PDB file of C-alpha atoms in Angstrom:
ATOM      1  CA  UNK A 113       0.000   0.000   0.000  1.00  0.00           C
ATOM      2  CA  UNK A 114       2.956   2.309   0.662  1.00  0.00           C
ATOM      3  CA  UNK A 115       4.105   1.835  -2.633  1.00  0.00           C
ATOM      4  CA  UNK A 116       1.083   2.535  -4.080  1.00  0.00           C
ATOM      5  CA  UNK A 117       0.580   5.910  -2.455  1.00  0.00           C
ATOM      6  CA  UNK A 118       3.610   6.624  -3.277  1.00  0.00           C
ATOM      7  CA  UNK A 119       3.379   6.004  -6.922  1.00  0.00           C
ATOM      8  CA  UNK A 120      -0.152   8.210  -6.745  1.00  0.00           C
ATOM      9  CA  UNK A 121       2.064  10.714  -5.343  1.00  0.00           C
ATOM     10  CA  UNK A 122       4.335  10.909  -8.219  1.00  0.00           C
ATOM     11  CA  UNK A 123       1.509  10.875 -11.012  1.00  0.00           C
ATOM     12  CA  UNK A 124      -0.189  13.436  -9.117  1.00  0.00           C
ATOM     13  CA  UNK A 125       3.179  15.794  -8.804  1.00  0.00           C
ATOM     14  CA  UNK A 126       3.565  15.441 -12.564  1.00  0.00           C
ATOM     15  CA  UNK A 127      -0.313  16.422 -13.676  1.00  0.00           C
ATOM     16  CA  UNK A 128       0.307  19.916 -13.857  1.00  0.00           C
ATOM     17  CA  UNK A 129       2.424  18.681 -17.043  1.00  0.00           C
ATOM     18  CA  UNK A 130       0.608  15.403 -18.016  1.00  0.00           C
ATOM     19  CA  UNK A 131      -2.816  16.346 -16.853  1.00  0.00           C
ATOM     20  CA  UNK A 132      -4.632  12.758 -17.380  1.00  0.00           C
ATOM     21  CA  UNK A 133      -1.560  10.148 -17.509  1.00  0.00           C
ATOM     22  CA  UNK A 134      -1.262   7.127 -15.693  1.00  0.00           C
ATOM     23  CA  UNK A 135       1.146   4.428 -14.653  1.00  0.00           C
ATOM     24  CA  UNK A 136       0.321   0.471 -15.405  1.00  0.00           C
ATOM     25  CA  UNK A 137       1.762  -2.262 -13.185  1.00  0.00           C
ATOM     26  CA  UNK A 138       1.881  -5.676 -11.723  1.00  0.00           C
ATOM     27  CA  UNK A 139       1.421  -7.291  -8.624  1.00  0.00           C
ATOM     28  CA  UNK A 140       0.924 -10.846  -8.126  1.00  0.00           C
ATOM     29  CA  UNK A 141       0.344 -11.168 -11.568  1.00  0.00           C
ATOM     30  CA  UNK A 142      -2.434  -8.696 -11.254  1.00  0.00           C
ATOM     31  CA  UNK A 143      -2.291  -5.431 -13.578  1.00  0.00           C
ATOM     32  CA  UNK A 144      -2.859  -2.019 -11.731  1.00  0.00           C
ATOM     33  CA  UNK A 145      -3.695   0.961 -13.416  1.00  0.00           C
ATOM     34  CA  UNK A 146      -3.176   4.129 -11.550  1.00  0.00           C
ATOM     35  CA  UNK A 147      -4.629   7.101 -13.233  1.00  0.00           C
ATOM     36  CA  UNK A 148      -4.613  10.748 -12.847  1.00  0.00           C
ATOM     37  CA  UNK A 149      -7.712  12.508 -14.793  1.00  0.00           C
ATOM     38  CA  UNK A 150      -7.322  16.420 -15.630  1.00  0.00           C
ATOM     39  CA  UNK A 151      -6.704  18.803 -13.288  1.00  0.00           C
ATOM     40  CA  UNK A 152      -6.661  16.330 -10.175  1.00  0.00           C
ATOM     41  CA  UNK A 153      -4.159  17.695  -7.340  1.00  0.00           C
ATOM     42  CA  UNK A 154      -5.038  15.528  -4.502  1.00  0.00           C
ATOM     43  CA  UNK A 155      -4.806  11.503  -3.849  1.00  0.00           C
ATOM     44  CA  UNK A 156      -8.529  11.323  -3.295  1.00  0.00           C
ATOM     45  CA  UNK A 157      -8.845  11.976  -7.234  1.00  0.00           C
ATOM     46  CA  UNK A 158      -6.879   9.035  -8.447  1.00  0.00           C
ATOM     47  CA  UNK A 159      -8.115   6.423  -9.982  1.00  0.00           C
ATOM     48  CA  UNK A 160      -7.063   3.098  -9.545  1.00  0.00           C
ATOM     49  CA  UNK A 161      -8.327   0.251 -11.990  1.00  0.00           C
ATOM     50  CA  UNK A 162      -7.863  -3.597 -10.345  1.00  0.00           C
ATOM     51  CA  UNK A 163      -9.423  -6.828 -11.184  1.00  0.00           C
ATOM     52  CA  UNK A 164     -11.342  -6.501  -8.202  1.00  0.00           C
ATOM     53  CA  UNK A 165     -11.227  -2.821  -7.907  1.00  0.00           C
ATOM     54  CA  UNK A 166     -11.821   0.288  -9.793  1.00  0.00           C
ATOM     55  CA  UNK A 167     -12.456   3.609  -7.929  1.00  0.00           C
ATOM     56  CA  UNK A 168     -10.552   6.607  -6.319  1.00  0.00           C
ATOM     57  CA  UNK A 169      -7.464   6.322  -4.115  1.00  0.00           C
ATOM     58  CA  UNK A 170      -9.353   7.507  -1.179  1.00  0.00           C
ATOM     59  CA  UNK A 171     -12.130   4.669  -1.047  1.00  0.00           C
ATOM     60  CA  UNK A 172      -9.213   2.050  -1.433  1.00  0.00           C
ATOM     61  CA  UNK A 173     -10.744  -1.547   0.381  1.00  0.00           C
ATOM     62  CA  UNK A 174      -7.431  -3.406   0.964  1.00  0.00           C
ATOM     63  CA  UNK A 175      -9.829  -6.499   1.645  1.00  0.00           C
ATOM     64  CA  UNK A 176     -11.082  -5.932  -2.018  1.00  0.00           C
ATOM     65  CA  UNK A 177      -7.392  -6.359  -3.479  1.00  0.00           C
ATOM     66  CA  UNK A 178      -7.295 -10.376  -1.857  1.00  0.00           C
ATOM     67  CA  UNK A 179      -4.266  -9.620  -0.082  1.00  0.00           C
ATOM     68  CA  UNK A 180      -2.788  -7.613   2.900  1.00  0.00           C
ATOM     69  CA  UNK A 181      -0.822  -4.282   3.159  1.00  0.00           C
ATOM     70  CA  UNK A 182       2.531  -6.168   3.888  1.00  0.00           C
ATOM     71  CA  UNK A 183       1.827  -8.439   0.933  1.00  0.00           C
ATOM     72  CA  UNK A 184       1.707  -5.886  -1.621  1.00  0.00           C
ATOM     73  CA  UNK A 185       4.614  -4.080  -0.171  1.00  0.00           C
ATOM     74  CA  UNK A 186       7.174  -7.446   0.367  1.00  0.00           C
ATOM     75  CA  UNK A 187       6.011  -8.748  -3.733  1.00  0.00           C
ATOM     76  CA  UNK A 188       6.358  -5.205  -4.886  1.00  0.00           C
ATOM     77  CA  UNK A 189      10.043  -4.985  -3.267  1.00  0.00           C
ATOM     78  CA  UNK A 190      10.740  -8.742  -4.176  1.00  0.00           C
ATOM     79  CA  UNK A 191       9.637  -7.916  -7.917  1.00  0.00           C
ATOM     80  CA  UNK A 192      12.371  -8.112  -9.849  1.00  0.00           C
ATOM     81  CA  UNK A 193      13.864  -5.286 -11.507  1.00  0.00           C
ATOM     82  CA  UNK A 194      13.140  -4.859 -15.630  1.00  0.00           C
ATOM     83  CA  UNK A 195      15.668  -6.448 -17.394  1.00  0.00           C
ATOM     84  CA  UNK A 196      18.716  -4.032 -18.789  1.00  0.00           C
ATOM     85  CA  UNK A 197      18.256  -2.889 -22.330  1.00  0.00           C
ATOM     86  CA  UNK A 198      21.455  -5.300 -23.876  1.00  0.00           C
ATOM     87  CA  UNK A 199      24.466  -3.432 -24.437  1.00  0.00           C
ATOM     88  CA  UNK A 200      25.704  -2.533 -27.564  1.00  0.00           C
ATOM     89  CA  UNK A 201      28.081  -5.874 -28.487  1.00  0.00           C
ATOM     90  CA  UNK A 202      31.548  -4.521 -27.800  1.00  0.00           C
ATOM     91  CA  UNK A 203      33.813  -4.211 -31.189  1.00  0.00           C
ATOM     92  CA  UNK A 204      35.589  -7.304 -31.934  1.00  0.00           C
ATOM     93  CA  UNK A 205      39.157  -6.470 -33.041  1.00  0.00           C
ATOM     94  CA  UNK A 206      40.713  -8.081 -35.795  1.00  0.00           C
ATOM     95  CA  UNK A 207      43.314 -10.840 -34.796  1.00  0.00           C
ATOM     96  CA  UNK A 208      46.813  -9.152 -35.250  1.00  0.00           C
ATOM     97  CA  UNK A 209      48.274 -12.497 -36.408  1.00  0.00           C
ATOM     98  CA  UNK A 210      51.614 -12.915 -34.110  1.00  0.00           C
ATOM     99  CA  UNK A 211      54.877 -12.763 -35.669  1.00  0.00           C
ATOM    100  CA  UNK A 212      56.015 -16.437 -36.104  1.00  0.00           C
ATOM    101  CA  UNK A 213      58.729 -17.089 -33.928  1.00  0.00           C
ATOM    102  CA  UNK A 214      62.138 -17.112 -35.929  1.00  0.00           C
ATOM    103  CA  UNK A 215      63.635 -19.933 -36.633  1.00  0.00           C
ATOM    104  CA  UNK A 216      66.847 -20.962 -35.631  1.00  0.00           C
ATOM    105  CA  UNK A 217      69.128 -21.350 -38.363  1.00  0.00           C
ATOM    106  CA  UNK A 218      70.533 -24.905 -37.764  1.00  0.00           C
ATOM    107  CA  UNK A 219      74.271 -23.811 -36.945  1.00  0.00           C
ATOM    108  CA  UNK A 220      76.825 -26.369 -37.149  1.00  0.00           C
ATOM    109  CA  UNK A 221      78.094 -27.187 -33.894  1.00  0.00           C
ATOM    110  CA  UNK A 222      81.906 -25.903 -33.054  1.00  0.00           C
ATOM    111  CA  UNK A 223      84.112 -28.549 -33.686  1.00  0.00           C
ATOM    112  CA  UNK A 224      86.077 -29.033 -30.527  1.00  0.00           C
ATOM    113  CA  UNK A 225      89.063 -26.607 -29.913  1.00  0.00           C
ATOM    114  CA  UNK A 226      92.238 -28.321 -30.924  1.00  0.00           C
ATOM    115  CA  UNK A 227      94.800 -28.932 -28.320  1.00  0.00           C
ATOM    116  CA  UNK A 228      97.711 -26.769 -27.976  1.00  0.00           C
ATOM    117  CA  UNK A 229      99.967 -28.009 -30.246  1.00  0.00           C
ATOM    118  CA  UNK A 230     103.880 -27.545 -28.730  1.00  0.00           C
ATOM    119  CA  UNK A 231     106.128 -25.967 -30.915  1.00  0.00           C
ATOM    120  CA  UNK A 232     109.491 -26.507 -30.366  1.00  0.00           C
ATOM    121  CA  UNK A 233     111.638 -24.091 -29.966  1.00  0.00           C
ATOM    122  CA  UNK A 234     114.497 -23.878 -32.275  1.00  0.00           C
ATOM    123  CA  UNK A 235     117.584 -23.135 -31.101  1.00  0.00           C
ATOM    124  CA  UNK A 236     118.926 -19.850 -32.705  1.00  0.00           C
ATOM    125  CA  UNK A 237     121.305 -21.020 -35.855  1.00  0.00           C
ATOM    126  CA  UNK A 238     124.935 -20.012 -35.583  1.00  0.00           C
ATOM    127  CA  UNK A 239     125.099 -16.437 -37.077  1.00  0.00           C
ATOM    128  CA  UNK A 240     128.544 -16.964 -38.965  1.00  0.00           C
ATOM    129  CA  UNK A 241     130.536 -13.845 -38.645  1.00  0.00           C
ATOM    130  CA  UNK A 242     130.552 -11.522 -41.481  1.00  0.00           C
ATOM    131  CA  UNK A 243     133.775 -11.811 -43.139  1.00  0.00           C
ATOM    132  CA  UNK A 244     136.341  -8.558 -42.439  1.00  0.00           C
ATOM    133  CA  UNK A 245     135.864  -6.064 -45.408  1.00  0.00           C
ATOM    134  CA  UNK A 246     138.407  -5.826 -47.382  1.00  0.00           C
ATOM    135  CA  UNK A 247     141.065  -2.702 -46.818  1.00  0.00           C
ATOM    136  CA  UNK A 248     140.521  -0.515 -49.709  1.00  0.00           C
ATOM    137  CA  UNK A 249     143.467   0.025 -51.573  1.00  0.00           C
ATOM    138  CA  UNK A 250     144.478   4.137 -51.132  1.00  0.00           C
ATOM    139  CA  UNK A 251     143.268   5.786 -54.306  1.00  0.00           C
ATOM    140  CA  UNK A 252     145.674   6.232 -56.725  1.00  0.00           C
ATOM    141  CA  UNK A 253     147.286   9.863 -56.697  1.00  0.00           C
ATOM    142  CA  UNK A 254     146.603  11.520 -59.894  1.00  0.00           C
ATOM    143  CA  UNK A 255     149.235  11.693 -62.128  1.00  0.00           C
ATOM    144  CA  UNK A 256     150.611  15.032 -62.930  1.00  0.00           C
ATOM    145  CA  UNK A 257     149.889  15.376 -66.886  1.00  0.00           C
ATOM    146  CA  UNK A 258     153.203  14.674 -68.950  1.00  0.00           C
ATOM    147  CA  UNK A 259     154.732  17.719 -69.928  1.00  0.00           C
ATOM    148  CA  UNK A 260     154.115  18.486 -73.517  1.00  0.00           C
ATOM    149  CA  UNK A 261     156.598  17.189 -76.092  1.00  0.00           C
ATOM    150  CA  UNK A 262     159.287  19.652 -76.906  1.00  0.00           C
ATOM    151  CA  UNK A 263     158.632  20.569 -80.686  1.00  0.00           C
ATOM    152  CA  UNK A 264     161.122  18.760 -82.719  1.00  0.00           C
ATOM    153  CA  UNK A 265     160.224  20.424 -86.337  1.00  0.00           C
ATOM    154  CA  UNK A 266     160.472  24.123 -87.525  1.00  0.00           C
ATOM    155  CA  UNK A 267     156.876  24.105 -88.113  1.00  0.00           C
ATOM    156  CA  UNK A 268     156.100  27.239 -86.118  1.00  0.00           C
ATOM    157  CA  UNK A 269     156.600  31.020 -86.138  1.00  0.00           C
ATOM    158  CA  UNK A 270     159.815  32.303 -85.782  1.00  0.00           C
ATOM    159  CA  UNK A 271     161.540  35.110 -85.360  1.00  0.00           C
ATOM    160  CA  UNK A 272     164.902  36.350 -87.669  1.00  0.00           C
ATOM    161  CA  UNK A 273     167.811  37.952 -86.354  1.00  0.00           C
ATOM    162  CA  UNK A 274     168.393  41.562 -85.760  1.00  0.00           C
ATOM    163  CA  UNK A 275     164.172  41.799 -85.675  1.00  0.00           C
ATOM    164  CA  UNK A 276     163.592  41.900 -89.253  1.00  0.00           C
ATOM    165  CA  UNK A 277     160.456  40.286 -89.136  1.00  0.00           C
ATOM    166  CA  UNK A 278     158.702  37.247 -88.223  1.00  0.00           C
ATOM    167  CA  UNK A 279     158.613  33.863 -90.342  1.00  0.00           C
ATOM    168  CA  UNK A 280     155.707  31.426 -90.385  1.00  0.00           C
ATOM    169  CA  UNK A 281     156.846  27.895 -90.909  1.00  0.00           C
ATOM    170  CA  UNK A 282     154.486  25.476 -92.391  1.00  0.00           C
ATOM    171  CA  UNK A 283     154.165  21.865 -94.291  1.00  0.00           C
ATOM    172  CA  UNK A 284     153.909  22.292 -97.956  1.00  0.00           C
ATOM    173  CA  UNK A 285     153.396  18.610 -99.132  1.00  0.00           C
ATOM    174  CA  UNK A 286     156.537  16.184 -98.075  1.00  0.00           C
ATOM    175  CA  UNK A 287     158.554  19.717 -97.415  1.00  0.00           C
ATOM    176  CA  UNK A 288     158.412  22.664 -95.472  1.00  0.00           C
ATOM    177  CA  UNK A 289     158.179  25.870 -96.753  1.00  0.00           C
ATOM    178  CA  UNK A 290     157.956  29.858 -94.389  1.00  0.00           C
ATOM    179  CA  UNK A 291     156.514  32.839 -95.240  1.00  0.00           C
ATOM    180  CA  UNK A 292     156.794  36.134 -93.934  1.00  0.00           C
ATOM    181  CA  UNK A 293     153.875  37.609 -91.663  1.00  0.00           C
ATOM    182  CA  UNK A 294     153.708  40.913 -92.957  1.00  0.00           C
ATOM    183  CA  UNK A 295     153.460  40.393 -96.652  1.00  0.00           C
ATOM    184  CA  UNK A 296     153.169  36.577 -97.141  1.00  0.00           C
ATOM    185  CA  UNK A 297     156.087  36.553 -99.504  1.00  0.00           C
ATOM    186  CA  UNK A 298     158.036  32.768 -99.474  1.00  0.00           C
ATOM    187  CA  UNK A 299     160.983  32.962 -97.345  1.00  0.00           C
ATOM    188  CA  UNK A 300     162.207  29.356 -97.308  1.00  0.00           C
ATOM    189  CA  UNK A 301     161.486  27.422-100.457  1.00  0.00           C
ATOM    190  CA  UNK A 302     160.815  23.438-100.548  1.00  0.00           C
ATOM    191  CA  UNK A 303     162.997  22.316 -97.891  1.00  0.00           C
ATOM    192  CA  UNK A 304     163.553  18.719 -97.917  1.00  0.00           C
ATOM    193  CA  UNK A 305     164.224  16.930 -95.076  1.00  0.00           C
ATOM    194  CA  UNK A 306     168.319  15.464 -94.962  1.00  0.00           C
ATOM    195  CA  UNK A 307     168.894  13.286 -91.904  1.00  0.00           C
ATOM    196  CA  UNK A 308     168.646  16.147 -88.923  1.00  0.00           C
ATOM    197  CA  UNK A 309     168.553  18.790 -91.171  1.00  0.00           C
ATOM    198  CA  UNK A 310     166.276  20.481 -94.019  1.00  0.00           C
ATOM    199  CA  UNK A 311     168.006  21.765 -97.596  1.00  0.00           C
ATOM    200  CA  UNK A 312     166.835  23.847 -99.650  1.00  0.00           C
ATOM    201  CA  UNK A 313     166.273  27.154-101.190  1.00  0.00           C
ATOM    202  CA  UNK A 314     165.829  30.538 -99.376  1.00  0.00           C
ATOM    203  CA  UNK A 315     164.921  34.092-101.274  1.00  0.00           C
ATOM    204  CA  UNK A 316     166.212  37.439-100.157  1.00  0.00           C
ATOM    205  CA  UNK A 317     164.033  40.168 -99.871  1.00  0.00           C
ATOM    206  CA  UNK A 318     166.572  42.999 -99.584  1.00  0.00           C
ATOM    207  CA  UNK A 319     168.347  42.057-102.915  1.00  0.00           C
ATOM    208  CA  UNK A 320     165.568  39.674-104.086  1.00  0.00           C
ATOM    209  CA  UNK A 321     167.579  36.505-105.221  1.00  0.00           C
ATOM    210  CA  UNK A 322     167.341  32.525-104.059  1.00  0.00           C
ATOM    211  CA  UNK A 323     170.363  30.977-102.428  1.00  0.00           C
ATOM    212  CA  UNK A 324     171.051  27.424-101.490  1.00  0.00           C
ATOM    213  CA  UNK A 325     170.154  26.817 -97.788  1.00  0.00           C
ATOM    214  CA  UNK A 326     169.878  24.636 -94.845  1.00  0.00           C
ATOM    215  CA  UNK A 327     168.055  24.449 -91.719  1.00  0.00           C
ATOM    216  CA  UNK A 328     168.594  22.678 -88.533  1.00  0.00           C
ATOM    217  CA  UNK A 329     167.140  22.513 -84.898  1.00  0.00           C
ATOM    218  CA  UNK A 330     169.240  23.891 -82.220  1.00  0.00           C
ATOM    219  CA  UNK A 331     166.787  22.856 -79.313  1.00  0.00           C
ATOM    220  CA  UNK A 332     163.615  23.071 -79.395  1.00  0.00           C
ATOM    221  CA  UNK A 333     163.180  26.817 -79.596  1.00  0.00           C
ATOM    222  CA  UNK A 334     166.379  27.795 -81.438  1.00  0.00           C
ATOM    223  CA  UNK A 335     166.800  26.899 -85.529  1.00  0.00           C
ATOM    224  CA  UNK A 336     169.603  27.645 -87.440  1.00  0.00           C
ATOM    225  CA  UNK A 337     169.094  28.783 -90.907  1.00  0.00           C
ATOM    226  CA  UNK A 338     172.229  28.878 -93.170  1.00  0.00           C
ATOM    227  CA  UNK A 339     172.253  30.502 -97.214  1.00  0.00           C
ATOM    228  CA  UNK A 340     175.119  29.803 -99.611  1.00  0.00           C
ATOM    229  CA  UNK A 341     176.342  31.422-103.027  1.00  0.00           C
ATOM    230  CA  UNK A 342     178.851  30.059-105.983  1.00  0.00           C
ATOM    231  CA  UNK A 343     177.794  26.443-105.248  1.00  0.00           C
ATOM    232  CA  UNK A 344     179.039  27.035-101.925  1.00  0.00           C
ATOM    233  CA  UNK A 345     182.217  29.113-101.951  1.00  0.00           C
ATOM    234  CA  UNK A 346     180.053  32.232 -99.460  1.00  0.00           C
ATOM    235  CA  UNK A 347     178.072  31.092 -96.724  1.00  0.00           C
ATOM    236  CA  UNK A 348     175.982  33.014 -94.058  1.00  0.00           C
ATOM    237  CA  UNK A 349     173.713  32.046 -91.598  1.00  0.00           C
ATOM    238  CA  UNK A 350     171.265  33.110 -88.522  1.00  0.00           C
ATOM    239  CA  UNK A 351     169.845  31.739 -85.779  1.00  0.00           C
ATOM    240  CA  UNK A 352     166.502  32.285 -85.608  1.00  0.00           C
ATOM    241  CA  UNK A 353     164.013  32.016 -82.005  1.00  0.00           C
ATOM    242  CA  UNK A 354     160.608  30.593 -81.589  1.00  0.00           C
ATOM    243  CA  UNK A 355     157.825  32.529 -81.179  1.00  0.00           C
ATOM    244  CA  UNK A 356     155.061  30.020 -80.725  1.00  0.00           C
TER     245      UNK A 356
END
């Protein structure tokens, strides 16, 4: 029954809004209809609708409704509560497929270490000792250049007594032959060789005649040249001095 009036309560709270609603229940099996008709503001205006009932709150017979106070109150609490609407099925994630497990490459296993194999130890071989070097023979001292021949032969340029000029002696073929420097004229004609002498002809400038003649070495930087007339019977001679 406390329920009840309770419940008329709540429909009669809400008829200022929802002027003629009701609620619709079960007890025992039994529908209830609790109605609130327009503009009804107190419990003694609600209708209640029962099998074996139907009339205003306020001339409620609980002997009418076949069962006691407690009754109604103990099924009403023991009622059990409307199901839950069903919840939304929860979003089934897709599998992530799970990374196959690597495989072990099949590794060889380690052959066993080898045992220490002892190495003899050598003895050192006899270093033989290198041989002495050989002394070096002292370098040879240079050897002072051989003095130059002394000329043996007239063949140069000489100089004639008394400084009257210089004479250039020369090969002409087998013979020798000198001129004079200043004007080239031929002093000493085709002298031919004669053991260690020269003969020959030699011309005279001053008077401008040929004479018999000789030559000879008198060292190597003195000549003596000789001139002969009458097949012989006047001689006269020089000696003459190298000049180069």
């Amino acid at each position: 029954m406390k329920k009840l009036v309770a419940i008329a309560a709540l429909l009669m709270a809400g008829t200022a809004a929802h002027a003629g609603s009701g609620i619709t229940f079960q007890i025992d099996g039994q529908r209830i209809h609790v109605e609130a008709p327009r503009n009804c503001n107190a419990l003694s205006c609600i209708r209640i609708s029962a099998p074996s009932y139907n009339g205003t709150i306020g001339n409620i017979d609980l002997k009418d409704l076949g069962s006691k106070s407690d009754d109604y109150d103990d099924v009403a609490s023991s009622a059990p509560p409307p199901p839950a609407p069903p919840s939304a099925p929860a979003p089934v994630q897709a599998a992530v497929p799970q990374p196959a497990a690597p495989v072990a490459a099949s590794v060889a296993p380690a052959p066993p270490p080898a045992p220490p194999v002892a190495v003899a130890t050598a003895a050192p071989a006899p270093v033989d000792a290198a041989p002495a070097a050989p002394a070096l023979a002292p370098a040879p001292q240079p050897v002072a250049a051989a003095p130059a021949p002394e000329p043996t032969t007239p063949i140069g340029v000489w100089a004639t007594e008394e400084n009257k000029g210089n004479v250039r002696v020369e090969a002409c073929g087998a013979n020798l032959c000198g001129f004079s420097e200043k004007t080239g004229e031929r002093i000493l004609i085709n002298m031919k060789p004669d053991g260690s002498k020269w003969s020959g002809r030699i011309h005279d400038p001053n008077s401008g005649r040929n004479y018999d003649s000789t030559i000879a070495m008198k060292g190597p930087n003195a000549m003596r040249v000789q001139g002969c007339a009458f097949g012989g019977m006047f001689c006269g001679g020089q000696t003459w001095k190298r000049v180069s």
